[in-house]
Every structure is written in C-alpha cells, then in structure tokens.
Amino acid sequence: MKSPARRKTQQRAAIHKAIERADRPVGPQEILSAAQADVPALGIATVYRNLRRLVADGILRVVELPGAPSRYELAGKEHHHHFHCRACDRVFEVDDCPGSIADLTPTGFRLEAHDITLYGRCRDCAGEGS
Amino acid sequence: MKSPARRKTQQRAAIHKAIERADRPVGPQEILSAAQADVPALGIATVYRNLRRLVADGILRVVELPGAPSRYELAGKEHHHHFHCRACDRVFEVDDCPGSIADLTPTGFRLEAHDITLYGRCRDCAGEGS
DNA sequence: TTGGATGCAAACGCTTTGCATAATT
DNA sequence: AATTATGCAAAGCGTTTGCATCCAA
C-alpha cells in the first residue's frame, strides 16, 4: 500500500529539514530559500502545499503571529508560546505558560485555546540599536 | 487655526462612530459597511487612510490578531486582551491580565510588550452548534 | 486659489489555485 | 496506465498607493 517514496519526497524532505534546522518557527519564504539548497527548482507553491499537508498530518504546527505572516514549527512539542523579536523579526519559543489564563475568560464564554506572544528584543538584539 | 469642519470630516466621523457603536474591535470591511449608513459613497481606501490617521493620532488602537486581519478599537482604554469567538468571528475585550508575563521571558531577552488572545465561543455562540 | 481628503482603479505582498507536465506506483 | 506532485502563472484577498477630482478654508 505505502512504500518509501524517493524522488517525489525530495521536496517534502527538504522542506521538513529546513524547518528542523531552523529550530524556531520560520516562514514560507525562509523555508523556500533554505530548502532550495537541496532542491534548487523548488517553487513557493510547492512549499505552501507541503506545509499544509505536513500540518494536516500533524507533523508541523502553524504559529500564527499577530500582524505577521504565519510561521511553522515541528509539532509534538509541549505547550509553549513565542517571543517575537522586533529587531531581527525572528520568533523564539517560550517554554513556560501562566496557568491562570482560564481566569480571564468572561462569564458564559467557553475557552478553547489561547495564544501568548511576547515582543521585544532577543538576546542577540538586546544590546544593539537602542 | 482649527474650526469645526463640516463635509470633509463626515467620513472620519462616520468611521469613528462605527467603531464606537460596535463596542468591540472591528475590521475595515465591517467599519465600511456600518459607516456607509452615514456616507453611502464611502470607499474602502478612505476607511484605511482614516484608520491609519486615527491610530497615529492616538484615537484608535490596532488589535492585531493571530491569523486574522487587524481590527480597530477606541484607544484610551486600560491594558486588556481579547477573546476571539471561533463561531461568529467577533472579538471581545477581556479586562484582566495575568501579571506573571514577565516571568516567561527568556534570559537575556528584553520584554517590551505582550499579547494574549483567547479562543473559543462567546456567550451567544456557546450554546449553539457543538 | 491652494492644500488636503476622497473615490476609483491599479499595484502590492502573501497565499491559493488552475493546468499542463513530470515523477511514482 | 493511473495517480499524485511539481512548477509556473494566474487568481484571490486584504491593504496601500497613484491620480484626477472635489471640498474646505
């Protein structure tokens, strides 16, 4: 029924590898650039299509950021949030999570999920600029 | 120097009024529809231009939502967060805020701001559907 | 009259889709 | 041979901009 693919899996593998190597949520364009190191002819449409499939398959998770295009990270990590550096635009994982989120929910509302995004400067950028 | 305008301020006033009446963060399209009740010829470009100006003037605040187009609310409110209803797509204010956010910040990172978005079903939608 | 604001349409950036081709089973 | 994936280009969607016109002072 399903045997290990070869050529056609090239792009999916390259895309997966690009995200894995980044070790932080990355966007389609960045993934394209990185994956083109392995598959030069790779097109952006294929990146989007594979991202969607990888997310549907539970291999990747979409990181939706306020006011910015979505990024992608490996799924299977425990619950965490993100820090968006305003200087270099990179996004980092934040392991902890305040457990008190449910307390914020207005009466009568049903809470299903939550996102927390921190903004500021990452370690690399904290010294430079202002 | 500045006298009370008339015709030309119509659109800005209509836009402001639309947001005020909504009493929750609303998007450009919804603002356009509502404001066209006062100014039928109003165009979407004018809405965007006025929104930008109103934000720059500190009258409005942009509510950036993960994976969704930005909405606008009256500025001047105290610090709060938002609840995004997955059923009706409306966004509501959440007054409280866990004060422990700073604790999440990784070492060496400089925290400047944070966003918290809750997802689920609002009071109106909590009963319907699933 | 002079500058700013408006409406329309074109332009943009990001994402999705149509379609013919190429790779896989 | 049948199916699925790819690349390219075109289409979509939300937002911005160019430009001629209109309004206000």
mmCIF file of C-alpha atoms (C1' of nucleotides) in Angstrom:
data_model
loop_
_atom_site.group_PDB
_atom_site.id
_atom_site.type_symbol
_atom_site.label_atom_id
_atom_site.label_comp_id
_atom_site.label_asym_id
_atom_site.label_seq_id
_atom_site.Cartn_x
_atom_site.Cartn_y
_atom_site.Cartn_z
ATOM 1 C CA MET A 1 0.000 0.000 0.000
ATOM 2 C CA LYS A 2 2.605 2.502 1.009
ATOM 3 C CA SER A 3 6.262 2.070 0.235
ATOM 4 C CA PRO A 4 9.041 4.540 0.952
ATOM 5 C CA ALA A 5 8.947 7.207 -1.732
ATOM 6 C CA ARG A 6 12.044 8.560 -3.472
ATOM 7 C CA ARG A 7 12.279 11.451 -5.879
ATOM 8 C CA LYS A 8 8.919 12.931 -5.148
ATOM 9 C CA THR A 9 9.593 13.039 -1.475
ATOM 10 C CA GLN A 10 12.638 15.140 -2.113
ATOM 11 C CA GLN A 11 10.851 18.439 -1.727
ATOM 12 C CA ARG A 12 8.864 17.421 1.284
ATOM 13 C CA ALA A 13 12.012 16.186 2.949
ATOM 14 C CA ALA A 14 13.884 19.354 2.051
ATOM 15 C CA ILE A 15 11.090 21.466 3.494
ATOM 16 C CA HIS A 16 10.923 19.423 6.653
ATOM 17 C CA LYS A 17 14.675 19.577 7.036
ATOM 18 C CA ALA A 18 14.732 23.340 6.587
ATOM 19 C CA ILE A 19 12.286 23.777 9.435
ATOM 20 C CA GLU A 20 14.047 21.270 11.611
ATOM 21 C CA ARG A 21 17.366 23.011 11.150
ATOM 22 C CA ALA A 22 15.982 26.448 11.846
ATOM 23 C CA ASP A 23 14.971 25.265 15.291
ATOM 24 C CA ARG A 24 12.470 28.091 15.573
ATOM 25 C CA PRO A 25 9.257 28.997 13.776
ATOM 26 C CA VAL A 26 10.031 30.011 10.205
ATOM 27 C CA GLY A 27 8.001 31.434 7.347
ATOM 28 C CA PRO A 28 7.344 30.054 3.864
ATOM 29 C CA GLN A 29 9.839 32.337 2.187
ATOM 30 C CA GLU A 30 12.626 31.443 4.564
ATOM 31 C CA ILE A 31 11.758 27.780 4.184
ATOM 32 C CA LEU A 32 11.872 28.119 0.412
ATOM 33 C CA SER A 33 15.324 29.679 0.472
ATOM 34 C CA ALA A 34 16.696 27.080 2.831
ATOM 35 C CA ALA A 35 15.131 24.145 1.030
ATOM 36 C CA GLN A 36 16.365 25.344 -2.339
ATOM 37 C CA ALA A 37 19.821 24.395 -1.166
ATOM 38 C CA ASP A 38 18.666 20.816 -1.619
ATOM 39 C CA VAL A 39 16.135 21.270 -4.411
ATOM 40 C CA PRO A 40 17.031 24.351 -6.469
ATOM 41 C CA ALA A 41 13.966 24.174 -8.688
ATOM 42 C CA LEU A 42 11.632 24.199 -5.721
ATOM 43 C CA GLY A 43 8.761 26.637 -6.115
ATOM 44 C CA ILE A 44 6.883 28.594 -3.486
ATOM 45 C CA ALA A 45 3.590 26.892 -4.358
ATOM 46 C CA THR A 46 5.067 23.532 -3.533
ATOM 47 C CA VAL A 47 6.274 24.889 -0.230
ATOM 48 C CA TYR A 48 2.785 26.078 0.674
ATOM 49 C CA ARG A 49 1.184 22.844 -0.459
ATOM 50 C CA ASN A 50 3.584 20.727 1.518
ATOM 51 C CA LEU A 51 3.298 22.915 4.570
ATOM 52 C CA ARG A 52 -0.426 22.488 4.520
ATOM 53 C CA ARG A 53 -0.104 18.745 4.192
ATOM 54 C CA LEU A 54 2.518 18.469 6.907
ATOM 55 C CA VAL A 55 0.271 20.437 9.215
ATOM 56 C CA ALA A 56 -2.717 18.251 8.346
ATOM 57 C CA ASP A 57 -0.596 15.192 9.020
ATOM 58 C CA GLY A 58 0.294 16.545 12.427
ATOM 59 C CA ILE A 59 3.981 16.832 11.616
ATOM 60 C CA LEU A 60 4.094 20.600 11.694
ATOM 61 C CA ARG A 61 2.236 23.207 13.676
ATOM 62 C CA VAL A 62 1.258 26.645 12.425
ATOM 63 C CA VAL A 63 2.484 29.539 14.512
ATOM 64 C CA GLU A 64 0.119 32.400 13.872
ATOM 65 C CA LEU A 65 1.514 35.727 14.886
ATOM 66 C CA PRO A 66 -0.389 38.959 15.393
ATOM 67 C CA GLY A 67 0.186 41.206 12.421
ATOM 68 C CA ALA A 68 2.663 38.954 10.693
ATOM 69 C CA PRO A 69 2.537 36.043 8.257
ATOM 70 C CA SER A 70 2.299 32.604 9.833
ATOM 71 C CA ARG A 71 5.367 30.535 10.553
ATOM 72 C CA TYR A 72 5.820 26.832 11.004
ATOM 73 C CA GLU A 73 7.489 24.686 13.615
ATOM 74 C CA LEU A 74 7.763 20.976 14.311
ATOM 75 C CA ALA A 75 4.725 19.632 16.090
ATOM 76 C CA GLY A 76 4.894 17.300 19.015
ATOM 77 C CA LYS A 77 6.416 19.842 21.308
ATOM 78 C CA GLU A 78 4.703 20.541 24.554
ATOM 79 C CA HIS A 79 2.517 23.586 25.042
ATOM 80 C CA HIS A 80 4.529 26.778 24.733
ATOM 81 C CA HIS A 81 4.371 30.325 23.479
ATOM 82 C CA HIS A 82 6.505 32.668 21.425
ATOM 83 C CA PHE A 83 8.739 35.664 21.640
ATOM 84 C CA HIS A 84 8.819 37.828 18.532
ATOM 85 C CA CYS A 85 11.958 39.933 18.225
ATOM 86 C CA ARG A 86 11.124 43.354 16.859
ATOM 87 C CA ALA A 87 14.678 43.892 15.696
ATOM 88 C CA CYS A 88 15.519 40.759 13.720
ATOM 89 C CA ASP A 89 11.934 39.555 13.256
ATOM 90 C CA ARG A 90 12.831 36.077 14.396
ATOM 91 C CA VAL A 91 10.475 34.127 16.629
ATOM 92 C CA PHE A 92 11.627 32.061 19.593
ATOM 93 C CA GLU A 93 9.941 29.552 21.789
ATOM 94 C CA VAL A 94 8.998 30.373 25.350
ATOM 95 C CA ASP A 95 8.605 27.264 27.410
ATOM 96 C CA ASP A 96 6.510 28.410 30.309
ATOM 97 C CA CYS A 97 2.890 29.401 30.371
ATOM 98 C CA PRO A 98 0.972 31.191 33.084
ATOM 99 C CA GLY A 99 -1.659 28.745 34.193
ATOM 100 C CA SER A 100 -4.092 31.441 35.122
ATOM 101 C CA ILE A 101 -5.397 32.007 31.620
ATOM 102 C CA ALA A 102 -8.752 30.409 32.261
ATOM 103 C CA ASP A 103 -9.403 33.021 34.933
ATOM 104 C CA LEU A 104 -9.555 35.709 32.275
ATOM 105 C CA THR A 105 -12.442 34.138 30.426
ATOM 106 C CA PRO A 106 -15.624 36.188 30.691
ATOM 107 C CA THR A 107 -18.639 34.552 32.240
ATOM 108 C CA GLY A 108 -20.586 32.475 29.768
ATOM 109 C CA PHE A 109 -17.728 32.230 27.325
ATOM 110 C CA ARG A 110 -16.224 28.858 26.556
ATOM 111 C CA LEU A 111 -12.448 28.933 26.421
ATOM 112 C CA GLU A 112 -10.891 26.501 23.968
ATOM 113 C CA ALA A 113 -7.367 27.755 23.414
ATOM 114 C CA HIS A 114 -5.077 30.684 23.915
ATOM 115 C CA ASP A 115 -2.037 32.342 22.390
ATOM 116 C CA ILE A 116 0.525 34.443 24.147
ATOM 117 C CA THR A 117 3.040 36.428 22.156
ATOM 118 C CA LEU A 118 5.861 38.358 23.764
ATOM 119 C CA TYR A 119 7.503 41.251 21.955
ATOM 120 C CA GLY A 120 10.833 42.887 22.469
ATOM 121 C CA ARG A 121 14.427 42.124 21.676
ATOM 122 C CA CYS A 122 16.033 38.743 21.636
ATOM 123 C CA ARG A 123 19.363 38.094 23.250
ATOM 124 C CA ASP A 124 21.296 38.868 20.077
ATOM 125 C CA CYS A 125 19.484 42.146 19.510
ATOM 126 C CA ALA A 126 19.119 43.330 23.099
ATOM 127 C CA GLY A 127 22.500 45.058 23.020
ATOM 128 C CA GLU A 128 22.416 46.698 19.623
ATOM 129 C CA GLY A 129 20.387 49.698 18.465
ATOM 130 C CA SER A 130 18.560 51.500 21.203
ATOM 131 C CA MET B 1 -6.498 77.795 13.096
ATOM 132 C CA LYS B 2 -8.897 74.983 13.580
ATOM 133 C CA SER B 3 -12.572 75.472 13.180
ATOM 134 C CA PRO B 4 -15.178 72.741 13.318
ATOM 135 C CA ALA B 5 -15.110 71.065 9.919
ATOM 136 C CA ARG B 6 -18.219 70.018 8.043
ATOM 137 C CA ARG B 7 -18.428 67.953 4.902
ATOM 138 C CA LYS B 8 -14.868 66.746 4.828
ATOM 139 C CA THR B 9 -14.937 65.440 8.350
ATOM 140 C CA GLN B 10 -18.032 63.452 7.545
ATOM 141 C CA GLN B 11 -16.206 60.285 6.673
ATOM 142 C CA ARG B 12 -13.846 60.408 9.582
ATOM 143 C CA ALA B 13 -16.726 60.972 11.937
ATOM 144 C CA ALA B 14 -18.721 58.168 10.364
ATOM 145 C CA ILE B 15 -15.773 55.814 10.708
ATOM 146 C CA HIS B 16 -15.189 56.798 14.299
ATOM 147 C CA LYS B 17 -18.832 56.423 15.094
ATOM 148 C CA ALA B 18 -18.998 52.992 13.535
ATOM 149 C CA ILE B 19 -16.208 51.762 15.763
ATOM 150 C CA GLU B 20 -17.635 53.419 18.818
ATOM 151 C CA ARG B 21 -21.014 51.829 18.278
ATOM 152 C CA ALA B 22 -19.602 48.390 17.693
ATOM 153 C CA ASP B 23 -18.124 48.484 21.183
ATOM 154 C CA ARG B 24 -15.647 45.775 20.256
ATOM 155 C CA PRO B 25 -12.725 45.551 17.868
ATOM 156 C CA VAL B 26 -13.953 45.664 14.282
ATOM 157 C CA GLY B 27 -12.339 45.246 10.898
ATOM 158 C CA PRO B 28 -12.132 47.650 7.945
ATOM 159 C CA GLN B 29 -14.852 45.921 5.972
ATOM 160 C CA GLU B 30 -17.284 45.945 8.848
ATOM 161 C CA ILE B 31 -16.441 49.564 9.507
ATOM 162 C CA LEU B 32 -17.045 50.390 5.869
ATOM 163 C CA SER B 33 -20.470 48.789 5.870
ATOM 164 C CA ALA B 34 -21.510 50.497 9.070
ATOM 165 C CA ALA B 35 -20.161 53.898 8.064
ATOM 166 C CA GLN B 36 -21.823 53.759 4.670
ATOM 167 C CA ALA B 37 -25.094 54.187 6.510
ATOM 168 C CA ASP B 38 -23.954 57.778 7.024
ATOM 169 C CA VAL B 39 -21.822 58.242 3.936
ATOM 170 C CA PRO B 40 -23.014 55.929 1.161
ATOM 171 C CA ALA B 41 -20.243 56.866 -1.258
ATOM 172 C CA LEU B 42 -17.552 55.990 1.245
ATOM 173 C CA GLY B 43 -14.769 53.892 -0.231
ATOM 174 C CA ILE B 44 -12.589 51.295 1.409
ATOM 175 C CA ALA B 45 -9.421 53.280 0.691
ATOM 176 C CA THR B 46 -10.768 56.167 2.699
ATOM 177 C CA VAL B 47 -11.525 53.818 5.550
ATOM 178 C CA TYR B 48 -7.959 52.536 5.584
ATOM 179 C CA ARG B 49 -6.495 56.013 5.311
ATOM 180 C CA ASN B 50 -8.601 57.328 8.155
ATOM 181 C CA LEU B 51 -7.931 54.315 10.308
ATOM 182 C CA ARG B 52 -4.223 54.869 9.906
ATOM 183 C CA ARG B 53 -4.565 58.505 10.782
ATOM 184 C CA LEU B 54 -6.793 57.854 13.763
ATOM 185 C CA VAL B 55 -4.298 55.335 15.047
ATOM 186 C CA ALA B 56 -1.430 57.762 14.522
ATOM 187 C CA ASP B 57 -3.404 60.397 16.377
ATOM 188 C CA GLY B 58 -3.854 58.038 19.280
ATOM 189 C CA ILE B 59 -7.608 57.905 18.900
ATOM 190 C CA LEU B 60 -7.755 54.290 17.823
ATOM 191 C CA ARG B 61 -5.693 51.264 18.642
ATOM 192 C CA VAL B 62 -4.933 48.406 16.276
ATOM 193 C CA VAL B 63 -5.914 44.990 17.529
ATOM 194 C CA GLU B 64 -3.683 42.525 15.737
ATOM 195 C CA LEU B 65 -4.998 39.011 15.844
ATOM 196 C CA PRO B 66 -3.120 35.833 15.087
ATOM 197 C CA GLY B 67 -4.068 34.600 11.651
ATOM 198 C CA ALA B 68 -6.727 37.222 11.049
ATOM 199 C CA PRO B 69 -6.875 40.737 9.627
ATOM 200 C CA SER B 70 -6.389 43.529 12.139
ATOM 201 C CA ARG B 71 -9.289 45.198 13.855
ATOM 202 C CA TYR B 72 -9.655 48.555 15.474
ATOM 203 C CA GLU B 73 -10.916 49.749 18.819
ATOM 204 C CA LEU B 74 -11.054 53.041 20.639
ATOM 205 C CA ALA B 75 -7.781 53.854 22.344
ATOM 206 C CA GLY B 76 -7.564 55.168 25.837
ATOM 207 C CA LYS B 77 -8.769 52.005 27.436
ATOM 208 C CA GLU B 78 -6.658 50.385 30.052
ATOM 209 C CA HIS B 79 -4.480 47.401 29.289
ATOM 210 C CA HIS B 80 -6.559 44.416 28.261
ATOM 211 C CA HIS B 81 -6.641 41.421 25.963
ATOM 212 C CA HIS B 82 -9.072 39.776 23.586
ATOM 213 C CA PHE B 83 -11.319 36.811 23.137
ATOM 214 C CA HIS B 84 -11.832 35.714 19.554
ATOM 215 C CA CYS B 85 -15.017 33.729 19.017
ATOM 216 C CA ARG B 86 -14.426 30.923 16.554
ATOM 217 C CA ALA B 87 -18.112 30.684 15.754
ATOM 218 C CA CYS B 88 -19.138 34.250 14.978
ATOM 219 C CA ASP B 89 -15.634 35.623 14.431
ATOM 220 C CA ARG B 90 -16.308 38.549 16.726
ATOM 221 C CA VAL B 91 -13.655 39.772 19.109
ATOM 222 C CA PHE B 92 -14.368 40.799 22.690
ATOM 223 C CA GLU B 93 -12.371 42.548 25.321
ATOM 224 C CA VAL B 94 -11.004 40.695 28.301
ATOM 225 C CA ASP B 95 -10.289 43.016 31.159
ATOM 226 C CA ASP B 96 -7.864 41.076 33.268
ATOM 227 C CA CYS B 97 -4.284 40.211 32.550
ATOM 228 C CA PRO B 98 -2.058 37.726 34.321
ATOM 229 C CA GLY B 99 0.746 39.770 35.781
ATOM 230 C CA SER B 100 3.215 36.972 35.528
ATOM 231 C CA ILE B 101 4.042 37.532 31.883
ATOM 232 C CA ALA B 102 7.496 38.903 32.552
ATOM 233 C CA ASP B 103 8.435 35.627 34.176
ATOM 234 C CA LEU B 104 8.179 33.880 30.833
ATOM 235 C CA THR B 105 10.850 35.990 29.199
ATOM 236 C CA PRO B 106 13.991 34.007 28.416
ATOM 237 C CA THR B 107 17.225 35.143 29.982
ATOM 238 C CA GLY B 108 18.888 37.920 28.052
ATOM 239 C CA PHE B 109 15.728 38.830 26.174
ATOM 240 C CA ARG B 110 14.218 42.267 26.671
ATOM 241 C CA LEU B 111 10.452 42.167 27.019
ATOM 242 C CA GLU B 112 8.646 45.210 25.662
ATOM 243 C CA ALA B 113 5.052 44.122 25.226
ATOM 244 C CA HIS B 114 2.772 41.143 25.067
ATOM 245 C CA ASP B 115 -0.456 39.983 23.506
ATOM 246 C CA ILE B 116 -2.827 37.393 24.832
ATOM 247 C CA THR B 117 -5.604 36.051 22.667
ATOM 248 C CA LEU B 118 -8.234 33.667 23.932
ATOM 249 C CA TYR B 119 -10.149 31.436 21.553
ATOM 250 C CA GLY B 120 -13.424 29.649 21.946
ATOM 251 C CA ARG B 121 -17.060 30.525 21.898
ATOM 252 C CA CYS B 122 -18.605 33.705 23.096
ATOM 253 C CA ARG B 123 -21.690 33.776 25.260
ATOM 254 C CA ASP B 124 -24.015 33.965 22.268
ATOM 255 C CA CYS B 125 -22.366 31.059 20.490
ATOM 256 C CA ALA B 126 -21.575 28.832 23.476
ATOM 257 C CA GLY B 127 -24.954 27.148 23.276
ATOM 258 C CA GLU B 128 -25.318 26.647 19.551
ATOM 259 C CA GLY B 129 -23.584 24.168 17.286
ATOM 260 C CA SER B 130 -21.395 21.684 19.080
ATOM 261 C "C1'" DT C 1 -6.697 79.628 -5.035
ATOM 262 C "C1'" DT C 2 -4.245 76.324 -2.689
ATOM 263 C "C1'" DG C 3 -3.739 72.182 0.019
ATOM 264 C "C1'" DG C 4 -5.746 68.375 1.856
ATOM 265 C "C1'" DA C 5 -9.220 64.491 1.516
ATOM 266 C "C1'" DT C 6 -11.841 61.368 -1.425
ATOM 267 C "C1'" DG C 7 -13.049 57.689 -4.755
ATOM 268 C "C1'" DC C 8 -11.692 54.722 -8.140
ATOM 269 C "C1'" DA C 9 -8.614 51.635 -10.022
ATOM 270 C "C1'" DA C 10 -4.170 49.794 -10.282
ATOM 271 C "C1'" DA C 11 -0.448 47.930 -7.562
ATOM 272 C "C1'" DC C 12 1.342 45.010 -3.707
ATOM 273 C "C1'" DG C 13 2.625 41.125 -0.689
ATOM 274 C "C1'" DC C 14 1.256 36.773 0.777
ATOM 275 C "C1'" DT C 15 -1.269 32.626 -0.183
ATOM 276 C "C1'" DT C 16 -4.032 29.615 -3.113
ATOM 277 C "C1'" DT C 17 -5.453 27.540 -7.375
ATOM 278 C "C1'" DG C 18 -5.624 26.000 -12.475
ATOM 279 C "C1'" DC C 19 -3.334 23.488 -15.589
ATOM 280 C "C1'" DA C 20 -0.043 21.036 -18.312
ATOM 281 C "C1'" DT C 21 3.994 18.298 -17.281
ATOM 282 C "C1'" DA C 22 6.764 15.078 -14.825
ATOM 283 C "C1'" DA C 23 7.540 11.640 -11.443
ATOM 284 C "C1'" DT C 24 5.742 7.445 -8.849
ATOM 285 C "C1'" DT C 25 3.437 3.061 -8.355
ATOM 286 C "C1'" DA D 1 -1.685 3.290 -17.291
ATOM 287 C "C1'" DA D 2 -3.401 5.655 -13.432
ATOM 288 C "C1'" DT D 3 -2.378 8.724 -9.715
ATOM 289 C "C1'" DT D 4 -0.213 12.243 -7.356
ATOM 290 C "C1'" DA D 5 3.149 16.006 -7.018
ATOM 291 C "C1'" DT D 6 5.528 19.847 -9.220
ATOM 292 C "C1'" DG D 7 6.363 24.334 -11.361
ATOM 293 C "C1'" DC D 8 4.712 28.190 -13.434
ATOM 294 C "C1'" DA D 9 1.493 31.611 -13.977
ATOM 295 C "C1'" DA D 10 -2.856 33.497 -12.927
ATOM 296 C "C1'" DA D 11 -6.212 34.483 -9.429
ATOM 297 C "C1'" DG D 12 -7.639 35.943 -4.596
ATOM 298 C "C1'" DC D 13 -7.715 38.638 -0.505
ATOM 299 C "C1'" DG D 14 -6.599 42.354 2.359
ATOM 300 C "C1'" DT D 15 -4.140 46.619 2.251
ATOM 301 C "C1'" DT D 16 -1.747 50.529 0.022
ATOM 302 C "C1'" DT D 17 -0.849 53.895 -3.491
ATOM 303 C "C1'" DG D 18 -1.318 56.902 -7.826
ATOM 304 C "C1'" DC D 19 -4.016 60.190 -9.669
ATOM 305 C "C1'" DA D 20 -7.615 63.219 -11.113
ATOM 306 C "C1'" DT D 21 -11.309 65.397 -8.778
ATOM 307 C "C1'" DC D 22 -13.702 67.596 -5.065
ATOM 308 C "C1'" DC D 23 -14.133 70.054 -0.911
ATOM 309 C "C1'" DA D 24 -12.758 73.338 2.524
ATOM 310 C "C1'" DA D 25 -10.542 77.468 4.141
#
